[in-house]
PDB file of C-alpha atoms in Angstrom:
ATOM      1  CA  MET A   1      16.082  78.951  71.900  1.00  0.00           C
ATOM      2  CA  SER A   2      17.169  82.550  70.436  1.00  0.00           C
ATOM      3  CA  LEU A   3      20.644  83.177  69.178  1.00  0.00           C
ATOM      4  CA  LEU A   4      23.076  85.008  71.657  1.00  0.00           C
ATOM      5  CA  THR A   5      23.923  88.630  70.844  1.00  0.00           C
ATOM      6  CA  CYS A   6      27.283  89.960  69.715  1.00  0.00           C
ATOM      7  CA  HIS A   7      27.450  91.429  73.284  1.00  0.00           C
ATOM      8  CA  GLU A   8      26.911  88.135  74.888  1.00  0.00           C
ATOM      9  CA  VAL A   9      29.271  86.322  72.605  1.00  0.00           C
ATOM     10  CA  ILE A  10      32.039  88.805  73.309  1.00  0.00           C
ATOM     11  CA  ASP A  11      31.433  88.638  77.202  1.00  0.00           C
ATOM     12  CA  PHE A  12      31.435  84.895  77.010  1.00  0.00           C
ATOM     13  CA  LEU A  13      34.395  84.610  74.793  1.00  0.00           C
ATOM     14  CA  GLY A  14      37.009  84.206  77.628  1.00  0.00           C
ATOM     15  CA  ALA A  15      34.866  81.098  79.173  1.00  0.00           C
ATOM     16  CA  TRP A  16      34.529  79.699  75.619  1.00  0.00           C
ATOM     17  CA  LEU A  17      38.271  79.833  74.969  1.00  0.00           C
ATOM     18  CA  ASP A  18      38.956  77.850  78.326  1.00  0.00           C
ATOM     19  CA  ASP A  19      36.197  75.675  77.270  1.00  0.00           C
ATOM     20  CA  GLU A  20      34.286  76.486  80.354  1.00  0.00           C
ATOM     21  CA  LEU A  21      30.648  77.226  78.933  1.00  0.00           C
ATOM     22  CA  PRO A  22      27.800  74.992  79.818  1.00  0.00           C
ATOM     23  CA  PRO A  23      26.964  72.855  76.811  1.00  0.00           C
ATOM     24  CA  ASP A  24      23.559  74.592  75.966  1.00  0.00           C
ATOM     25  CA  VAL A  25      25.280  78.139  76.145  1.00  0.00           C
ATOM     26  CA  ARG A  26      28.160  76.593  74.133  1.00  0.00           C
ATOM     27  CA  GLY A  27      25.778  75.391  71.496  1.00  0.00           C
ATOM     28  CA  ARG A  28      24.204  78.908  71.152  1.00  0.00           C
ATOM     29  CA  PHE A  29      27.636  80.488  71.085  1.00  0.00           C
ATOM     30  CA  ASP A  30      28.735  78.367  68.103  1.00  0.00           C
ATOM     31  CA  GLU A  31      25.695  79.003  66.130  1.00  0.00           C
ATOM     32  CA  HIS A  32      25.986  82.534  66.410  1.00  0.00           C
ATOM     33  CA  VAL A  33      29.594  82.427  65.504  1.00  0.00           C
ATOM     34  CA  ALA A  34      28.620  80.406  62.627  1.00  0.00           C
ATOM     35  CA  VAL A  35      26.627  83.180  61.119  1.00  0.00           C
ATOM     36  CA  CYS A  36      28.356  86.394  62.442  1.00  0.00           C
ATOM     37  CA  PRO A  37      31.571  87.404  60.426  1.00  0.00           C
ATOM     38  CA  ALA A  38      31.986  90.325  62.833  1.00  0.00           C
ATOM     39  CA  CYS A  39      32.279  88.148  65.703  1.00  0.00           C
ATOM     40  CA  VAL A  40      34.369  85.596  63.954  1.00  0.00           C
ATOM     41  CA  ASP A  41      36.850  88.869  63.278  1.00  0.00           C
ATOM     42  CA  TYR A  42      36.814  89.756  66.950  1.00  0.00           C
ATOM     43  CA  ILE A  43      37.620  86.307  68.322  1.00  0.00           C
ATOM     44  CA  GLU A  44      40.527  86.135  65.434  1.00  0.00           C
ATOM     45  CA  THR A  45      41.892  89.374  66.620  1.00  0.00           C
ATOM     46  CA  TYR A  46      41.440  88.581  70.398  1.00  0.00           C
ATOM     47  CA  ARG A  47      43.502  85.483  69.952  1.00  0.00           C
ATOM     48  CA  LYS A  48      46.173  87.159  67.952  1.00  0.00           C
ATOM     49  CA  THR A  49      46.229  89.960  70.751  1.00  0.00           C
ATOM     50  CA  GLN A  50      47.199  86.792  73.222  1.00  0.00           C
ATOM     51  CA  ALA A  51      49.756  85.345  70.911  1.00  0.00           C
ATOM     52  CA  LEU A  52      51.401  88.791  70.191  1.00  0.00           C
ATOM     53  CA  ALA A  53      51.574  89.509  73.837  1.00  0.00           C
ATOM     54  CA  ARG A  54      53.094  86.316  74.590  1.00  0.00           C
ATOM     55  CA  ARG A  55      55.573  86.252  71.586  1.00  0.00           C
ATOM     56  CA  ALA A  56      56.652  89.871  72.740  1.00  0.00           C
ATOM     57  CA  ALA A  57      57.708  88.508  76.147  1.00  0.00           C
ATOM     58  CA  ASP A  58      59.335  85.499  74.561  1.00  0.00           C
ATOM     59  CA  ASP A  59      61.066  87.970  72.288  1.00  0.00           C
ATOM     60  CA  GLU A  60      62.271  89.988  75.428  1.00  0.00           C
ATOM     61  CA  ALA A  61      63.536  87.015  77.179  1.00  0.00           C
ATOM     62  CA  ARG A  62      65.622  85.791  74.006  1.00  0.00           C
ATOM     63  CA  ASP A  63      67.232  89.153  73.513  1.00  0.00           C
ATOM     64  CA  ASP A  64      67.997  89.325  77.451  1.00  0.00           C
ATOM     65  CA  ASP A  65      71.837  89.108  78.365  1.00  0.00           C
ATOM     66  CA  GLY A  66      70.937  88.393  81.815  1.00  0.00           C
ATOM     67  CA  ALA A  67      71.026  90.139  85.004  1.00  0.00           C
ATOM     68  CA  PRO A  68      73.610  93.005  85.231  1.00  0.00           C
ATOM     69  CA  GLU A  69      76.916  92.231  87.167  1.00  0.00           C
ATOM     70  CA  PRO A  70      76.121  95.008  89.720  1.00  0.00           C
ATOM     71  CA  LEU A  71      72.977  93.156  90.822  1.00  0.00           C
ATOM     72  CA  VAL A  72      74.629  89.980  90.818  1.00  0.00           C
ATOM     73  CA  ARG A  73      77.243  91.309  92.978  1.00  0.00           C
ATOM     74  CA  ALA A  74      74.743  93.236  95.101  1.00  0.00           C
ATOM     75  CA  ILE A  75      72.906  89.901  95.805  1.00  0.00           C
ATOM     76  CA  LEU A  76      75.867  87.999  96.675  1.00  0.00           C
ATOM     77  CA  ASP A  77      77.195  90.725  99.075  1.00  0.00           C
ATOM     78  CA  ALA A  78      73.853  90.755 100.523  1.00  0.00           C
ATOM     79  CA  TRP A  79      73.995  87.143 100.941  1.00  0.00           C
ATOM     80  CA  SER A  80      77.438  87.042 102.266  1.00  0.00           C
ATOM     81  CA  ALA A  81      76.483  89.692 104.841  1.00  0.00           C
ATOM     82  CA  ARG A  82      73.556  87.539 106.149  1.00  0.00           C
ATOM     83  CA  ALA A  83      75.389  84.226 106.170  1.00  0.00           C
ATOM     84  CA  ARG A  84      78.078  85.909 108.599  1.00  0.00           C
TER      85      ARG A  84
ATOM     86  CA  MET B   1      70.338  74.110  87.394  1.00  0.00           C
ATOM     87  CA  GLY B   2      68.315  71.647  89.339  1.00  0.00           C
ATOM     88  CA  ALA B   3      67.473  70.687  93.060  1.00  0.00           C
ATOM     89  CA  ALA B   4      70.899  69.577  93.994  1.00  0.00           C
ATOM     90  CA  GLU B   5      72.445  72.768  93.075  1.00  0.00           C
ATOM     91  CA  LEU B   6      69.861  74.751  94.982  1.00  0.00           C
ATOM     92  CA  ASP B   7      70.504  72.324  98.075  1.00  0.00           C
ATOM     93  CA  ARG B   8      74.426  72.622  97.837  1.00  0.00           C
ATOM     94  CA  ALA B   9      74.034  76.345  97.729  1.00  0.00           C
ATOM     95  CA  GLY B  10      71.696  76.785 100.369  1.00  0.00           C
ATOM     96  CA  GLY B  11      73.043  74.506 102.994  1.00  0.00           C
ATOM     97  CA  PRO B  12      73.437  75.573 106.840  1.00  0.00           C
ATOM     98  CA  SER B  13      75.624  78.622 107.226  1.00  0.00           C
ATOM     99  CA  GLN B  14      78.816  78.108 109.245  1.00  0.00           C
ATOM    100  CA  GLY B  15      80.414  81.542 109.431  1.00  0.00           C
ATOM    101  CA  ASP B  16      82.619  82.163 106.326  1.00  0.00           C
ATOM    102  CA  GLU B  17      81.001  80.545 103.546  1.00  0.00           C
ATOM    103  CA  PRO B  18      83.291  77.845 101.783  1.00  0.00           C
ATOM    104  CA  ALA B  19      84.311  78.831  98.201  1.00  0.00           C
ATOM    105  CA  ALA B  20      82.422  76.191  96.722  1.00  0.00           C
ATOM    106  CA  LYS B  21      79.157  77.168  98.359  1.00  0.00           C
ATOM    107  CA  VAL B  22      79.718  80.783  97.316  1.00  0.00           C
ATOM    108  CA  GLU B  23      80.286  79.443  93.672  1.00  0.00           C
ATOM    109  CA  ASP B  24      77.143  77.585  93.916  1.00  0.00           C
ATOM    110  CA  PHE B  25      75.044  80.313  95.045  1.00  0.00           C
ATOM    111  CA  ALA B  26      76.581  82.729  92.475  1.00  0.00           C
ATOM    112  CA  ALA B  27      75.917  80.141  89.630  1.00  0.00           C
ATOM    113  CA  LEU B  28      72.173  80.067  90.906  1.00  0.00           C
ATOM    114  CA  VAL B  29      72.018  83.887  90.880  1.00  0.00           C
ATOM    115  CA  ARG B  30      73.482  84.123  87.519  1.00  0.00           C
ATOM    116  CA  ALA B  31      71.209  81.364  86.143  1.00  0.00           C
ATOM    117  CA  HIS B  32      67.978  82.745  87.530  1.00  0.00           C
ATOM    118  CA  ALA B  33      68.302  86.481  88.166  1.00  0.00           C
ATOM    119  CA  GLY B  34      67.896  87.626  84.399  1.00  0.00           C
ATOM    120  CA  ALA B  35      64.408  85.964  84.157  1.00  0.00           C
ATOM    121  CA  LEU B  36      63.422  87.012  87.634  1.00  0.00           C
ATOM    122  CA  ARG B  37      64.270  90.526  86.872  1.00  0.00           C
ATOM    123  CA  ARG B  38      62.102  90.510  83.768  1.00  0.00           C
ATOM    124  CA  THR B  39      59.185  89.296  85.776  1.00  0.00           C
ATOM    125  CA  CYS B  40      59.637  91.924  88.222  1.00  0.00           C
ATOM    126  CA  GLN B  41      60.202  94.759  86.037  1.00  0.00           C
ATOM    127  CA  ARG B  42      56.964  93.717  84.054  1.00  0.00           C
ATOM    128  CA  LEU B  43      55.060  93.914  87.478  1.00  0.00           C
ATOM    129  CA  LEU B  44      56.735  96.853  89.048  1.00  0.00           C
ATOM    130  CA  GLN B  45      57.377  98.957  86.126  1.00  0.00           C
ATOM    131  CA  ASP B  46      60.421 100.523  87.765  1.00  0.00           C
ATOM    132  CA  ALA B  47      63.769  99.115  87.221  1.00  0.00           C
ATOM    133  CA  THR B  48      65.397  99.978  90.559  1.00  0.00           C
ATOM    134  CA  GLU B  49      62.476  98.573  92.341  1.00  0.00           C
ATOM    135  CA  ALA B  50      62.586  95.591  90.354  1.00  0.00           C
ATOM    136  CA  ASP B  51      66.294  94.957  91.262  1.00  0.00           C
ATOM    137  CA  ASP B  52      65.463  95.257  95.017  1.00  0.00           C
ATOM    138  CA  ALA B  53      62.751  92.793  94.643  1.00  0.00           C
ATOM    139  CA  VAL B  54      65.079  90.248  92.681  1.00  0.00           C
ATOM    140  CA  GLN B  55      67.571  90.625  95.776  1.00  0.00           C
ATOM    141  CA  GLU B  56      64.814  90.195  98.201  1.00  0.00           C
ATOM    142  CA  ALA B  57      63.441  87.289  96.447  1.00  0.00           C
ATOM    143  CA  PHE B  58      66.816  85.413  96.367  1.00  0.00           C
ATOM    144  CA  LEU B  59      67.395  86.234 100.115  1.00  0.00           C
ATOM    145  CA  SER B  60      63.996  85.063 101.095  1.00  0.00           C
ATOM    146  CA  ALA B  61      64.389  81.934  99.091  1.00  0.00           C
ATOM    147  CA  PHE B  62      67.662  80.910 100.820  1.00  0.00           C
ATOM    148  CA  ALA B  63      66.290  81.939 104.197  1.00  0.00           C
ATOM    149  CA  HIS B  64      63.464  79.314 103.582  1.00  0.00           C
ATOM    150  CA  LEU B  65      65.285  76.754 101.658  1.00  0.00           C
ATOM    151  CA  HIS B  66      64.026  74.143 104.384  1.00  0.00           C
ATOM    152  CA  THR B  67      60.591  74.726 102.816  1.00  0.00           C
ATOM    153  CA  PHE B  68      61.517  73.746  99.340  1.00  0.00           C
ATOM    154  CA  ARG B  69      60.648  70.007  99.079  1.00  0.00           C
ATOM    155  CA  GLY B  70      61.405  69.566  95.336  1.00  0.00           C
ATOM    156  CA  GLN B  71      57.739  69.775  94.560  1.00  0.00           C
ATOM    157  CA  ALA B  72      58.584  72.226  91.744  1.00  0.00           C
ATOM    158  CA  ARG B  73      61.632  73.201  89.672  1.00  0.00           C
ATOM    159  CA  PRO B  74      63.880  75.588  91.473  1.00  0.00           C
ATOM    160  CA  SER B  75      63.311  78.033  88.570  1.00  0.00           C
ATOM    161  CA  THR B  76      59.420  77.846  89.375  1.00  0.00           C
ATOM    162  CA  TRP B  77      60.044  78.139  93.148  1.00  0.00           C
ATOM    163  CA  LEU B  78      62.131  81.307  92.610  1.00  0.00           C
ATOM    164  CA  HIS B  79      59.838  82.682  90.378  1.00  0.00           C
ATOM    165  CA  ARG B  80      56.706  82.392  92.689  1.00  0.00           C
ATOM    166  CA  ILE B  81      58.802  84.012  95.471  1.00  0.00           C
ATOM    167  CA  ALA B  82      59.686  86.868  93.121  1.00  0.00           C
ATOM    168  CA  VAL B  83      56.169  87.241  92.030  1.00  0.00           C
ATOM    169  CA  ASN B  84      55.105  87.260  95.782  1.00  0.00           C
ATOM    170  CA  ALA B  85      57.745  90.035  96.576  1.00  0.00           C
ATOM    171  CA  CYS B  86      56.512  92.201  93.883  1.00  0.00           C
ATOM    172  CA  LEU B  87      52.696  91.914  94.741  1.00  0.00           C
ATOM    173  CA  MET B  88      53.856  92.902  98.328  1.00  0.00           C
ATOM    174  CA  ARG B  89      55.433  95.950  96.842  1.00  0.00           C
ATOM    175  CA  LEU B  90      52.325  96.723  94.389  1.00  0.00           C
ATOM    176  CA  ARG B  91      49.876  96.402  97.519  1.00  0.00           C
ATOM    177  CA  ARG B  92      51.583  99.346  99.007  1.00  0.00           C
ATOM    178  CA  ARG B  93      50.833 101.416  95.932  1.00  0.00           C
ATOM    179  CA  ILE B  94      47.312 100.411  95.275  1.00  0.00           C
ATOM    180  CA  ALA B  95      44.696  98.327  97.206  1.00  0.00           C
ATOM    181  CA  LEU B  96      44.945  95.556  94.531  1.00  0.00           C
ATOM    182  CA  ALA B  97      42.489  93.056  95.938  1.00  0.00           C
ATOM    183  CA  PRO B  98      39.456  95.241  96.415  1.00  0.00           C
ATOM    184  CA  ALA B  99      40.283  96.977  92.936  1.00  0.00           C
ATOM    185  CA  ILE B 100      40.177  93.398  91.112  1.00  0.00           C
ATOM    186  CA  GLU B 101      36.921  92.453  93.032  1.00  0.00           C
ATOM    187  CA  SER B 102      35.263  95.816  92.147  1.00  0.00           C
ATOM    188  CA  ASP B 103      32.832  95.996  89.166  1.00  0.00           C
ATOM    189  CA  ASP B 104      33.638  99.533  88.892  1.00  0.00           C
ATOM    190  CA  CYS B 105      37.172  99.062  88.175  1.00  0.00           C
ATOM    191  CA  ASP B 106      36.432  98.341  84.347  1.00  0.00           C
ATOM    192  CA  ALA B 107      35.373 101.799  83.992  1.00  0.00           C
ATOM    193  CA  ALA B 108      38.906 102.883  83.936  1.00  0.00           C
ATOM    194  CA  LEU B 109      39.282 100.971  80.503  1.00  0.00           C
ATOM    195  CA  GLY B 110      36.884 103.405  79.097  1.00  0.00           C
ATOM    196  CA  SER B 111      36.637 103.513  75.193  1.00  0.00           C
ATOM    197  CA  LEU B 112      39.127 100.355  75.057  1.00  0.00           C
ATOM    198  CA  LEU B 113      36.348  98.012  75.780  1.00  0.00           C
ATOM    199  CA  PRO B 114      33.855  97.162  73.014  1.00  0.00           C
ATOM    200  CA  ARG B 115      30.667  99.372  72.617  1.00  0.00           C
ATOM    201  CA  TYR B 116      27.364  97.972  71.717  1.00  0.00           C
ATOM    202  CA  LEU B 117      24.100  99.138  69.847  1.00  0.00           C
ATOM    203  CA  ALA B 118      20.669  98.673  71.633  1.00  0.00           C
ATOM    204  CA  ASP B 119      20.255  95.229  69.568  1.00  0.00           C
ATOM    205  CA  GLY B 120      23.560  93.774  70.981  1.00  0.00           C
ATOM    206  CA  HIS B 121      25.601  94.186  67.602  1.00  0.00           C
ATOM    207  CA  ARG B 122      29.027  95.974  68.080  1.00  0.00           C
ATOM    208  CA  ALA B 123      28.942  99.736  67.267  1.00  0.00           C
ATOM    209  CA  ASP B 124      31.993  99.914  65.367  1.00  0.00           C
ATOM    210  CA  PRO B 125      33.220  96.384  64.199  1.00  0.00           C
ATOM    211  CA  ARG B 126      36.446  96.419  62.309  1.00  0.00           C
ATOM    212  CA  PRO B 127      37.700  93.581  59.929  1.00  0.00           C
ATOM    213  CA  ALA B 128      40.174  91.161  61.248  1.00  0.00           C
ATOM    214  CA  TRP B 129      43.927  91.873  60.879  1.00  0.00           C
ATOM    215  CA  THR B 130      45.320  90.163  57.646  1.00  0.00           C
ATOM    216  CA  ALA B 131      48.522  89.554  58.811  1.00  0.00           C
ATOM    217  CA  SER B 132      49.584  86.558  60.782  1.00  0.00           C
ATOM    218  CA  VAL B 133      51.164  86.713  64.113  1.00  0.00           C
ATOM    219  CA  ASP B 134      54.387  85.454  62.663  1.00  0.00           C
ATOM    220  CA  GLU B 135      54.355  88.421  60.040  1.00  0.00           C
ATOM    221  CA  LEU B 136      53.436  90.729  62.530  1.00  0.00           C
ATOM    222  CA  CYS B 137      56.199  89.936  64.709  1.00  0.00           C
ATOM    223  CA  GLU B 138      58.716  89.997  61.893  1.00  0.00           C
ATOM    224  CA  ARG B 139      58.726  93.583  62.629  1.00  0.00           C
ATOM    225  CA  ARG B 140      60.870  93.733  65.924  1.00  0.00           C
ATOM    226  CA  GLU B 141      59.670  96.834  66.728  1.00  0.00           C
ATOM    227  CA  LEU B 142      56.227  95.687  66.845  1.00  0.00           C
ATOM    228  CA  CYS B 143      56.996  93.424  69.813  1.00  0.00           C
ATOM    229  CA  GLY B 144      58.637  96.237  71.660  1.00  0.00           C
ATOM    230  CA  ARG B 145      55.270  98.229  71.256  1.00  0.00           C
ATOM    231  CA  VAL B 146      53.177  95.517  72.397  1.00  0.00           C
ATOM    232  CA  ARG B 147      55.310  95.305  75.551  1.00  0.00           C
ATOM    233  CA  ARG B 148      54.764  98.899  76.017  1.00  0.00           C
ATOM    234  CA  LEU B 149      50.990  98.778  75.320  1.00  0.00           C
ATOM    235  CA  VAL B 150      50.754  96.042  77.954  1.00  0.00           C
ATOM    236  CA  GLN B 151      52.646  98.255  80.480  1.00  0.00           C
ATOM    237  CA  SER B 152      50.266 101.040  79.678  1.00  0.00           C
ATOM    238  CA  LEU B 153      47.295  99.192  80.574  1.00  0.00           C
ATOM    239  CA  PRO B 154      45.679 100.774  83.907  1.00  0.00           C
ATOM    240  CA  GLU B 155      45.826  98.638  87.110  1.00  0.00           C
ATOM    241  CA  PRO B 156      44.672  96.289  88.433  1.00  0.00           C
ATOM    242  CA  HIS B 157      44.106  94.726  84.834  1.00  0.00           C
ATOM    243  CA  ARG B 158      47.786  95.097  84.017  1.00  0.00           C
ATOM    244  CA  THR B 159      48.839  93.085  86.863  1.00  0.00           C
ATOM    245  CA  VAL B 160      46.208  90.328  86.238  1.00  0.00           C
ATOM    246  CA  LEU B 161      47.207  90.040  82.421  1.00  0.00           C
ATOM    247  CA  VAL B 162      50.773  90.069  83.273  1.00  0.00           C
ATOM    248  CA  LEU B 163      50.649  87.058  85.722  1.00  0.00           C
ATOM    249  CA  ARG B 164      48.161  85.169  83.794  1.00  0.00           C
ATOM    250  CA  ASP B 165      49.260  85.728  80.209  1.00  0.00           C
ATOM    251  CA  LEU B 166      52.945  86.564  80.510  1.00  0.00           C
ATOM    252  CA  GLU B 167      54.047  84.697  83.818  1.00  0.00           C
ATOM    253  CA  GLU B 168      51.668  81.868  82.876  1.00  0.00           C
ATOM    254  CA  LEU B 169      50.346  81.318  86.255  1.00  0.00           C
ATOM    255  CA  SER B 170      46.980  79.560  86.345  1.00  0.00           C
ATOM    256  CA  THR B 171      43.804  81.258  87.196  1.00  0.00           C
ATOM    257  CA  GLU B 172      43.732  79.549  90.773  1.00  0.00           C
ATOM    258  CA  GLU B 173      47.227  80.444  91.406  1.00  0.00           C
ATOM    259  CA  THR B 174      46.814  84.067  90.576  1.00  0.00           C
ATOM    260  CA  ALA B 175      43.564  84.261  92.521  1.00  0.00           C
ATOM    261  CA  THR B 176      45.372  82.883  95.626  1.00  0.00           C
ATOM    262  CA  LEU B 177      48.305  85.157  95.131  1.00  0.00           C
ATOM    263  CA  LEU B 178      46.152  88.217  94.698  1.00  0.00           C
ATOM    264  CA  GLY B 179      43.636  87.250  97.447  1.00  0.00           C
ATOM    265  CA  VAL B 180      40.680  87.535  95.113  1.00  0.00           C
ATOM    266  CA  ARG B 181      37.927  85.095  93.931  1.00  0.00           C
ATOM    267  CA  VAL B 182      38.689  82.921  90.624  1.00  0.00           C
ATOM    268  CA  ASN B 183      35.777  84.628  88.909  1.00  0.00           C
ATOM    269  CA  ALA B 184      37.287  88.056  89.533  1.00  0.00           C
ATOM    270  CA  VAL B 185      40.475  87.255  88.032  1.00  0.00           C
ATOM    271  CA  LYS B 186      38.647  85.794  84.789  1.00  0.00           C
ATOM    272  CA  THR B 187      36.656  88.852  84.507  1.00  0.00           C
ATOM    273  CA  ARG B 188      39.437  91.182  84.882  1.00  0.00           C
ATOM    274  CA  LEU B 189      41.614  89.318  82.529  1.00  0.00           C
ATOM    275  CA  HIS B 190      39.080  89.156  79.818  1.00  0.00           C
ATOM    276  CA  ARG B 191      38.566  92.852  80.295  1.00  0.00           C
ATOM    277  CA  ALA B 192      42.434  93.365  79.999  1.00  0.00           C
ATOM    278  CA  ARG B 193      42.742  91.323  76.913  1.00  0.00           C
ATOM    279  CA  GLN B 194      39.990  93.113  75.224  1.00  0.00           C
ATOM    280  CA  ALA B 195      41.520  96.387  76.302  1.00  0.00           C
ATOM    281  CA  LEU B 196      44.933  95.395  74.745  1.00  0.00           C
ATOM    282  CA  ARG B 197      43.188  94.219  71.485  1.00  0.00           C
ATOM    283  CA  THR B 198      41.753  97.614  71.127  1.00  0.00           C
ATOM    284  CA  MET B 199      45.037  99.437  71.613  1.00  0.00           C
ATOM    285  CA  LEU B 200      46.747  96.959  69.314  1.00  0.00           C
ATOM    286  CA  GLU B 201      44.225  97.450  66.599  1.00  0.00           C
ATOM    287  CA  ARG B 202      44.615 101.184  66.689  1.00  0.00           C
ATOM    288  CA  GLU B 203      48.436 100.595  66.566  1.00  0.00           C
ATOM    289  CA  LEU B 204      48.087  98.631  63.643  1.00  0.00           C
ATOM    290  CA  ALA B 205      45.627 101.008  61.973  1.00  0.00           C
ATOM    291  CA  LYS B 206      48.175 103.738  62.236  1.00  0.00           C
ATOM    292  CA  GLU B 207      50.524 101.800  59.950  1.00  0.00           C
ATOM    293  CA  ASP B 208      48.014  99.881  58.006  1.00  0.00           C
ATOM    294  CA  LEU B 209      49.636  96.712  59.388  1.00  0.00           C
ATOM    295  CA  GLY B 210      46.304  94.859  59.836  1.00  0.00           C
TER     296      GLY B 210
END
């Protein structure tokens, strides 16, 4: 069976990361990556992209001071109005 | 903040609320409003609309408290209600589900997706970034730039990436909330990640941070 192309590897990358490739395709995927530095680099930067997006979101949460008091008051006022 | 506090704050209304119940509700709002606000801002990209969605989410949660059976943590339950409130607002702006299902929508990503030669090799491969994620994140402004890059992704790819990778909903849950097929979510997510990767690569190249 022929090796996958770089195009196919990159198209299958999401499924490979989720461990959802059928065994035969996974085998061909792994064979290609073993001999293709360009795809190895792409996979590494794809993973770093995911990790950075996640880290940037966590960073934002860590720096957050919580909801501003005017919003909290608006929610409480609206709730009290509905409760009557 | 657990299910017991949720239950106390949301018990049946009997006219003027007792001070303790108001206090419970206020504590719940203060405990969760910040996180919900971040979620809503990521999805709606408008601070005023996000605050409206947060308010709507809390009021909806307490109007439907009888449906909360403790099958999830209160924070998770509130989060799902807020996400739904945001998606309803987003659907008024764009036809989200048809866009996600349409193969044509990837065209909006243009040069952000990889290009290939006739033999299947990439047209412009670049070396991997030498800096680790930790090293990249030590530059705090980079995290802010990454957040702005995410926000600059076109729809519907931005919404799918935010729900899956930032709000950490499962593929199945994302598909259900958006009213689309699981495979459509997977495809759009992969394209969104590819586009974000390209944008980040260009950003890092500007400062030779790779």
